[in-house]
Coordinates of C-alpha atoms and ligand atoms in Angstrom, one line a residue:
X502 CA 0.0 0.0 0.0
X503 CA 1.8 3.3 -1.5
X504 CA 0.7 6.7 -2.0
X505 CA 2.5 8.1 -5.2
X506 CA 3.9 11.3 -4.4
X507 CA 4.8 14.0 -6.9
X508 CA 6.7 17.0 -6.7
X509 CA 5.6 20.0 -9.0
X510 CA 5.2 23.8 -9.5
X511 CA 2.0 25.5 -9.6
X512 CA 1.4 26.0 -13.4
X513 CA 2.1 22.3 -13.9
X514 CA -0.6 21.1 -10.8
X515 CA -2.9 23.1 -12.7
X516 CA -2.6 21.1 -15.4
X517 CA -3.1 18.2 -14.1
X518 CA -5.7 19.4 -12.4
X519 CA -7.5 20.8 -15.7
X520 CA -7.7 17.1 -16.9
X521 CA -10.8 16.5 -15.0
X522 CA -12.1 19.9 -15.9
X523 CA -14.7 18.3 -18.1
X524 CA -15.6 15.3 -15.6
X525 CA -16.9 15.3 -12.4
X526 CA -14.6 16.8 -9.9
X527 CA -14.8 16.7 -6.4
X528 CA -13.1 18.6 -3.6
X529 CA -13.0 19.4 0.5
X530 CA -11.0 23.2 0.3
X531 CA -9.3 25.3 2.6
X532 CA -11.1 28.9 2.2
X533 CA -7.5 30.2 2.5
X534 CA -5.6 28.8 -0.4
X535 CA -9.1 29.7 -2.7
X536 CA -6.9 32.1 -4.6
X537 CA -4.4 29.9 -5.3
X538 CA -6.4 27.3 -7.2
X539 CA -7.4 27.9 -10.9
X540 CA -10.3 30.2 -11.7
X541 CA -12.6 27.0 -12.9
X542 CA -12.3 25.2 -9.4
X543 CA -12.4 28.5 -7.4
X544 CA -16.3 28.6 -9.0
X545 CA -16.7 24.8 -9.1
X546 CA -20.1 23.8 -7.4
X547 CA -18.3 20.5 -6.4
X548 CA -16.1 21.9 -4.1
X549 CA -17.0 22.1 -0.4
X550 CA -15.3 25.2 1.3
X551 CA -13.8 25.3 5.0
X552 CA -13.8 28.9 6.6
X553 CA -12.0 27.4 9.7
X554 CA -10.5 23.5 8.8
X555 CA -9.1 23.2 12.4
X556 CA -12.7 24.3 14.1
X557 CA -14.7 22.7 11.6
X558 CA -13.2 19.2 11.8
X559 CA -16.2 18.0 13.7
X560 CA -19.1 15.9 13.3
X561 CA -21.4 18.2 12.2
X562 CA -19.5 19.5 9.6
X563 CA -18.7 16.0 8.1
X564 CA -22.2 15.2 8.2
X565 CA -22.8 18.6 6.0
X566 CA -20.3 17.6 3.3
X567 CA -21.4 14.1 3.3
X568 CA -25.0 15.4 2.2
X569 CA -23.5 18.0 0.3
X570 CA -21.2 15.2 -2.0
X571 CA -24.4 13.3 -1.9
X572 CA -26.4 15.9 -3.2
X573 CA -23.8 16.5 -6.1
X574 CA -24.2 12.8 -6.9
X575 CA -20.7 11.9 -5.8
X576 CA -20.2 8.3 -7.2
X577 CA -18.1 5.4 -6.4
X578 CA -15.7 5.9 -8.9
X579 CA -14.6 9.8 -7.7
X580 CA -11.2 11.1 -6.7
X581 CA -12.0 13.6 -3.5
X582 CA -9.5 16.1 -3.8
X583 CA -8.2 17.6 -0.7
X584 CA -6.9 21.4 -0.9
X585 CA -5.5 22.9 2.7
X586 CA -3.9 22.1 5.3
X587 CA -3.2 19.2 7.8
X588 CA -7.1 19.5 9.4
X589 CA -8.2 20.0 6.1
X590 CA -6.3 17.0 4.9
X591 CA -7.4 14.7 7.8
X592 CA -11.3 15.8 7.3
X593 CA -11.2 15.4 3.6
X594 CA -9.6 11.8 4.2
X595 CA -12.2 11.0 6.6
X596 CA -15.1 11.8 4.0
X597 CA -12.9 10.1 1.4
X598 CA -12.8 7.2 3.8
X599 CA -16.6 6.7 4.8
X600 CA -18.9 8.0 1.5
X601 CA -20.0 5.6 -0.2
X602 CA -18.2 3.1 2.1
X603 CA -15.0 4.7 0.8
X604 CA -13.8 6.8 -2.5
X605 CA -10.1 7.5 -3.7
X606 CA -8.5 10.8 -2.3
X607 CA -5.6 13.1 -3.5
X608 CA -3.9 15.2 -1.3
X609 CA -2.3 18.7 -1.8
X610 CA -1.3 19.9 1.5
X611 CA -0.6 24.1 1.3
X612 CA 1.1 24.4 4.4
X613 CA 4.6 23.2 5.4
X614 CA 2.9 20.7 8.3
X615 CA 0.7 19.1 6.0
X616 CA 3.2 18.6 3.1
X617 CA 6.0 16.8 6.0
X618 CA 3.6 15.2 8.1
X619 CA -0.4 15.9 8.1
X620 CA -1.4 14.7 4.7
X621 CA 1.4 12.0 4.5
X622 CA 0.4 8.3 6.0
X623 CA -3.4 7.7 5.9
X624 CA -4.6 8.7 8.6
X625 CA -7.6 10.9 8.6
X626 CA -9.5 12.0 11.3
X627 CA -12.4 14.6 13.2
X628 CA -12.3 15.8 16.4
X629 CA -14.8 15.1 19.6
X630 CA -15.4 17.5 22.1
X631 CA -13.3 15.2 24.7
X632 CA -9.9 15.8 22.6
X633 CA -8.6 16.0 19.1
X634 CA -8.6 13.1 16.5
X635 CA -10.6 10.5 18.9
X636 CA -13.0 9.4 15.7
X637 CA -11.1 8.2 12.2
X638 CA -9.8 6.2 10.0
X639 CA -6.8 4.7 8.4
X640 CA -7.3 5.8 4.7
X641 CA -3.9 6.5 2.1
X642 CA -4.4 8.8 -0.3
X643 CA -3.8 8.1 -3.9
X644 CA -1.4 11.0 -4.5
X645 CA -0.3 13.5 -2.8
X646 CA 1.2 16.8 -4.7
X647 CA 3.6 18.5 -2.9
X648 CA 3.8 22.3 -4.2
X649 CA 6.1 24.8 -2.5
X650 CA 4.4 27.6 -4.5
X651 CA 1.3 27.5 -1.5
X652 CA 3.8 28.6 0.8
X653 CA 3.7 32.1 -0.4
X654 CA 0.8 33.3 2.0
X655 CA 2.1 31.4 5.0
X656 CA 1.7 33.3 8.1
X657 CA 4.7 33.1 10.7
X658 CA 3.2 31.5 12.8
X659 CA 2.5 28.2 10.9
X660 CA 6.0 28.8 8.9
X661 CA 7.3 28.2 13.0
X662 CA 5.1 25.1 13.4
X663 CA 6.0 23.4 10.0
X664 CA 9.8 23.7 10.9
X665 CA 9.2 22.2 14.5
X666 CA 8.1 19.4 13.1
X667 CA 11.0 19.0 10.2
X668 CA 13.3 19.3 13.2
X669 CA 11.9 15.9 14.3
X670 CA 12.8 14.4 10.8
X671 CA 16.5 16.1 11.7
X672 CA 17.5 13.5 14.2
X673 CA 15.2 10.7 12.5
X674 CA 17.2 10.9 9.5
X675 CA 21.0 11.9 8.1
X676 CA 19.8 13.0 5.1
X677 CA 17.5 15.5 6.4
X678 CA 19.9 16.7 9.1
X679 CA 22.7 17.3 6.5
X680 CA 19.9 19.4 4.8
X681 CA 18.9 21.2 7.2
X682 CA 22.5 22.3 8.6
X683 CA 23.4 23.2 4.9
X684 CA 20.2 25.3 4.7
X685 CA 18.4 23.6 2.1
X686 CA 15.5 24.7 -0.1
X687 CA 12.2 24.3 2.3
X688 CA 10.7 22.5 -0.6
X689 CA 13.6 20.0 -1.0
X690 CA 13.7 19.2 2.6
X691 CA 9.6 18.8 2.5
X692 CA 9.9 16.4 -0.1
X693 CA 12.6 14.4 1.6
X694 CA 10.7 14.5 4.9
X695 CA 7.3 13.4 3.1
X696 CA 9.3 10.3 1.6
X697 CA 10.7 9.1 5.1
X698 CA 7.4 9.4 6.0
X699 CA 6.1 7.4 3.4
X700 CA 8.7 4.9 3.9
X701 CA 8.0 4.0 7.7
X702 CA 4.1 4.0 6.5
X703 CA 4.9 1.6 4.1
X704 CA 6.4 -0.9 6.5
X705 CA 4.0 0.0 9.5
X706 CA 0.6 1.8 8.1
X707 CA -1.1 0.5 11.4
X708 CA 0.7 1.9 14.3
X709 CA 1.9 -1.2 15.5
X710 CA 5.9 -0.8 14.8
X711 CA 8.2 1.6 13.8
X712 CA 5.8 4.4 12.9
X713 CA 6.8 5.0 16.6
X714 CA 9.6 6.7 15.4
X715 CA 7.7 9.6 14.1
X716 CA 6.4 10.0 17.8
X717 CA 9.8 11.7 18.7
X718 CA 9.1 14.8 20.6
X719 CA 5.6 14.2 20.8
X720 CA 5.2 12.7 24.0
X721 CA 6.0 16.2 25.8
X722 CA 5.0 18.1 23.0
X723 CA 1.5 17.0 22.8
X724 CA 0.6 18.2 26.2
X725 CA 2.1 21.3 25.7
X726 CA 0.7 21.8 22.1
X727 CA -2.6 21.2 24.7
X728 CA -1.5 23.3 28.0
X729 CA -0.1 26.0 26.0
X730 CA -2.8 26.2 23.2
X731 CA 0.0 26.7 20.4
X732 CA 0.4 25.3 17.2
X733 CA 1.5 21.4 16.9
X734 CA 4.8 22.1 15.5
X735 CA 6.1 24.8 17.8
X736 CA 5.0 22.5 20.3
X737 CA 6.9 19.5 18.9
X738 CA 10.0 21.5 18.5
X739 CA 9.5 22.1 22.4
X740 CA 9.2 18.6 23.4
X741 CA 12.2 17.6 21.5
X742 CA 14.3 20.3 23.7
X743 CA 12.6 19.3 27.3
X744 CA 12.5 15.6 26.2
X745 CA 16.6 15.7 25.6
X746 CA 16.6 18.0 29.0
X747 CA 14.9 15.7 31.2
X748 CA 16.1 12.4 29.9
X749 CA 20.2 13.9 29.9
X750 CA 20.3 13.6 25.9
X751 CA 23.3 16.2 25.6
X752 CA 24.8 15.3 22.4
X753 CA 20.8 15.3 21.1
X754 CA 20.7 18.6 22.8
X755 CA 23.8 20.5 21.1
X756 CA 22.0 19.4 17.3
X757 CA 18.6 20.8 18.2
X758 CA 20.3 24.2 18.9
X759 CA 22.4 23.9 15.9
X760 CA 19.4 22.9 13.1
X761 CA 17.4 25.6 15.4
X762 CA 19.6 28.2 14.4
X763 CA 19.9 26.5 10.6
X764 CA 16.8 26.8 10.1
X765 CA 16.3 30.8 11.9
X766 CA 13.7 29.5 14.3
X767 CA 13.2 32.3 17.0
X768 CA 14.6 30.1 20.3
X769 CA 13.1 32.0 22.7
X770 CA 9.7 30.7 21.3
X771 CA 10.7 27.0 22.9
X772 CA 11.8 28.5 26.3
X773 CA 9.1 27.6 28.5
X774 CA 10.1 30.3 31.2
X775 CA 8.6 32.6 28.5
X776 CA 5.1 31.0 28.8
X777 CA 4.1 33.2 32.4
X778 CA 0.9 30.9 32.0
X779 CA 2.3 27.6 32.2
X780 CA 0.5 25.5 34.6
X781 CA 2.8 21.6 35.5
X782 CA 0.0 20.4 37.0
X783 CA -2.3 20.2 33.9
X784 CA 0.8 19.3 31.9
X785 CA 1.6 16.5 34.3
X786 CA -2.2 15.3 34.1
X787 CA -1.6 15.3 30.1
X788 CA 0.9 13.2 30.3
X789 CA -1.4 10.3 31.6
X790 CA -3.5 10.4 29.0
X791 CA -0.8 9.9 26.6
X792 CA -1.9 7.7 23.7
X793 CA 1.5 5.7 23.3
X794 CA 1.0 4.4 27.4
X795 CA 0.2 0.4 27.6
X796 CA 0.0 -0.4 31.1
X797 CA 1.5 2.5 32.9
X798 CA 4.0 2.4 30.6
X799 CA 5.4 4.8 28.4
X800 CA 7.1 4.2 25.7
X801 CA 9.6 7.4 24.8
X802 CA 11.7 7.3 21.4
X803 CA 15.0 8.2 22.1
X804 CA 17.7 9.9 20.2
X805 CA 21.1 7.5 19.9
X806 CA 22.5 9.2 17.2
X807 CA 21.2 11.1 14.3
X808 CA 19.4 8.9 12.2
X809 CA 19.1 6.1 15.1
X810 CA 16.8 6.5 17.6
X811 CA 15.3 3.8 19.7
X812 CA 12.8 3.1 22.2
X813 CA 12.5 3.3 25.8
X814 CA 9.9 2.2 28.4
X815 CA 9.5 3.5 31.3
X816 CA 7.0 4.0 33.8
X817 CA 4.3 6.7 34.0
X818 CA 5.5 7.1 37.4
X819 CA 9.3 7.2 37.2
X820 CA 9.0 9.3 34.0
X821 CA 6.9 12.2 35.8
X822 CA 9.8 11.8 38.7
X823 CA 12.1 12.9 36.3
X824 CA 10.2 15.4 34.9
X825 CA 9.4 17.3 37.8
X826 CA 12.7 16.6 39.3
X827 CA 13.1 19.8 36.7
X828 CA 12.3 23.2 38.0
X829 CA 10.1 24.7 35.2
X830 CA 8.1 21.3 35.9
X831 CA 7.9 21.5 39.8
X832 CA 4.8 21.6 40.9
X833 CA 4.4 24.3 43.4
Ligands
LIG153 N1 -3.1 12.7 9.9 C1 -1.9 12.9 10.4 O1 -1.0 12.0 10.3 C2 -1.6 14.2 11.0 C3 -0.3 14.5 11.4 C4 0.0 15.8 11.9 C5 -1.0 16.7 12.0 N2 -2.3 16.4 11.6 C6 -3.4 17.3 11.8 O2 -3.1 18.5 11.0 C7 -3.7 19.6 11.6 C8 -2.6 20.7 11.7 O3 -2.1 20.9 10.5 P1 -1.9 22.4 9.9 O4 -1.0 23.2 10.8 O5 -1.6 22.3 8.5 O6 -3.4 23.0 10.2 P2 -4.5 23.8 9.4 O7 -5.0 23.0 8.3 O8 -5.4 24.2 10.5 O9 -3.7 25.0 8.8 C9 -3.1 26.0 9.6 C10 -3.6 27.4 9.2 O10 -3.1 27.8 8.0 C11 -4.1 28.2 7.1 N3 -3.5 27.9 5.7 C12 -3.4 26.7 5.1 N4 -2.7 26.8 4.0 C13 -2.4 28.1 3.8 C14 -1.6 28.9 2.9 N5 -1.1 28.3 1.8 N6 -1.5 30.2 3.1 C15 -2.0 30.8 4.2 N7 -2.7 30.2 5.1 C16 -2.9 28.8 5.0 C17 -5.3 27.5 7.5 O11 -6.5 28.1 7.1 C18 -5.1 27.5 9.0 O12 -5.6 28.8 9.5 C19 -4.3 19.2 12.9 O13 -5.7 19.0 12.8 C20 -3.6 17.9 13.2 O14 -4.4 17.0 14.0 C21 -2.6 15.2 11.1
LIG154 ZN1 3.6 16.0 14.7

């Protein structure tokens, strides 16, 4: 199971894109990236429009686009094309994955998240009011077209979050580390970081083995992505730095700084003494409800060396011990 992934400037997505001009196309887009599509999709009646992908990845809204593919007469045979980013991605998928008892999807992720990480493995999703992602599927896209041209409008603050997360793929793989130290083309490191995604998918689509891996950072990083209600990959980029802290990871440590600075991320946006509303209590009780935990376990991936990282377990208890044997951590 493979999703083919292509690499390609604006003019040429459009042509593809203007091959099923005359048949029945199909599409979940991001409001946001509207102007950047071609003129005939931008007043396609097949296209079902986000204003907010993140708040509208719910329930209610999926049941709306499910009537409203039904009501365009969506058929078996349709390609649901995703434009937008990772929420846009993952509720797109999710339609793609349950209409009609599942349709082909393509995926063209517009912001740097999506194209590394969001819209890259299958796995689509909404959220429930009790936490993110809690209902979904595992569905691969057909394709997914990866075109740095979207990244014109980025704002700063999801330009921060996408390169959080590529600093993960810095210590997962060589490759991407050497690019990132030798200051790469964003676009050239995306589409290396996309691959090695698709590569551990490949072996592991399920969860069940090495697509731990890609958990680096995330352990920490989701409860502060949670606790200090900022974007995924800023938050990512956090735990990495607190993870190597708490668990003595100096040599781990001394890279982060270094691709950090490579790739002119503001530091002082990871330094948790400059969140005044921090509250370890919260962050502790996030922790618990880590997904990775089997039986008061945890299981933390580990940094050996760049491009080798393993796995620890250790237990809920002794890895909060640790944590709050940290002052920023303590609770008071
Ligand atoms: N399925 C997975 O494996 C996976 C992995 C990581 C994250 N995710 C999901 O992805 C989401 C986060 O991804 P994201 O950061 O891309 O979120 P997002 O889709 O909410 O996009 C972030 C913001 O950027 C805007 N935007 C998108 N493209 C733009 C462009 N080209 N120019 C200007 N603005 C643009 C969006 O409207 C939004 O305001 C979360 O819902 C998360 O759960 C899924
Ligand atoms: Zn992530």
């Amino acid at each position: 199971m493979k999703s083919k992934l292509t690499y390609l400037k604006k003019l040429e997505l459009f042509k593809e894109l203007d091959n099923y001009k005359d048949g029945q196309f199909f599409a979940v887009a991001d409001q946001r990236v509207k102007n950047h599509l071609p003129q005939w999709i931008q007043f396609s009646p097949h296209v079902y429009w986000l204003k907010d992908p993140e708040g509208e990845k719910n329930l209610e809204s999926y049941g709306n686009a499910i009537e409203f593919f039904l009501r365009q007469k969506i058929h078996r045979n349709a390609r649901l094309y995703a434009f937008g980013g990772g929420a846009t991605t993952d509720f797109a998928g999710f339609v793609a994955a349950t209409i009609l008892r599942g349709v082909a999807w393509v995926a063209v992720p517009t912001t740097l998240l999506a194209m590394i990480d969001g819209s890259i493995g299958g796995k689509v999703a909404l959220n429930m009011p009790q936490a993110k992602n809690l209902v979904g599927s595992f569905h691969l896209p057909e394709e997914v077209f990866i075109c740095g041209d979207f990244l014109t409008t980025l704002p700063e603050s999801e330009w921060m979050s996408g390169k959080g997360e590529l600093l993960k793929y810095g210590f997962l793989s060589k490759e991407i580390n050497t690019l990132i130290l030798k200051k790469a083309l964003i676009e050239d490191m995306a589409v290396e970081c996309a691959k090695f995604k698709m590569r551990v998918i490949e072996h592991d689509f399920r969860d069940q083995g090495e697509r731990i891996f890609l958990n680096l950072g995330h352990t920490l990083g989701h409860a502060f992505e949670t606790t200090l209600k900022i974007p995924h990959g800023q938050a990512v980029a956090m735990g990495l730095y607190y993870i190597f802290k708490v668990m003595k990871e100096d040599a781990a440590l001394i890279q982060w700084v270094k691709m950090v600075e490579a790739l002119q991320l503001p530091i002082e946006k990871f330094e948790l003494s400059n969140f005044k509303h921090f509250d370890p209590k919260a962050f502790m009780a996030c922790i618990d409800h880590d997904k990775k935990k089997v039986d008061s376990k945890l299981r933390l991936v580990l940094v050996r060396d760049i491009g080798s990282c393993y796995v620890e377990e250790v237990t809920l208890k002794d890895f909060k011990a640790k944590v709050q044997s940290h002052e920023e951590f303590t609770i008071k």
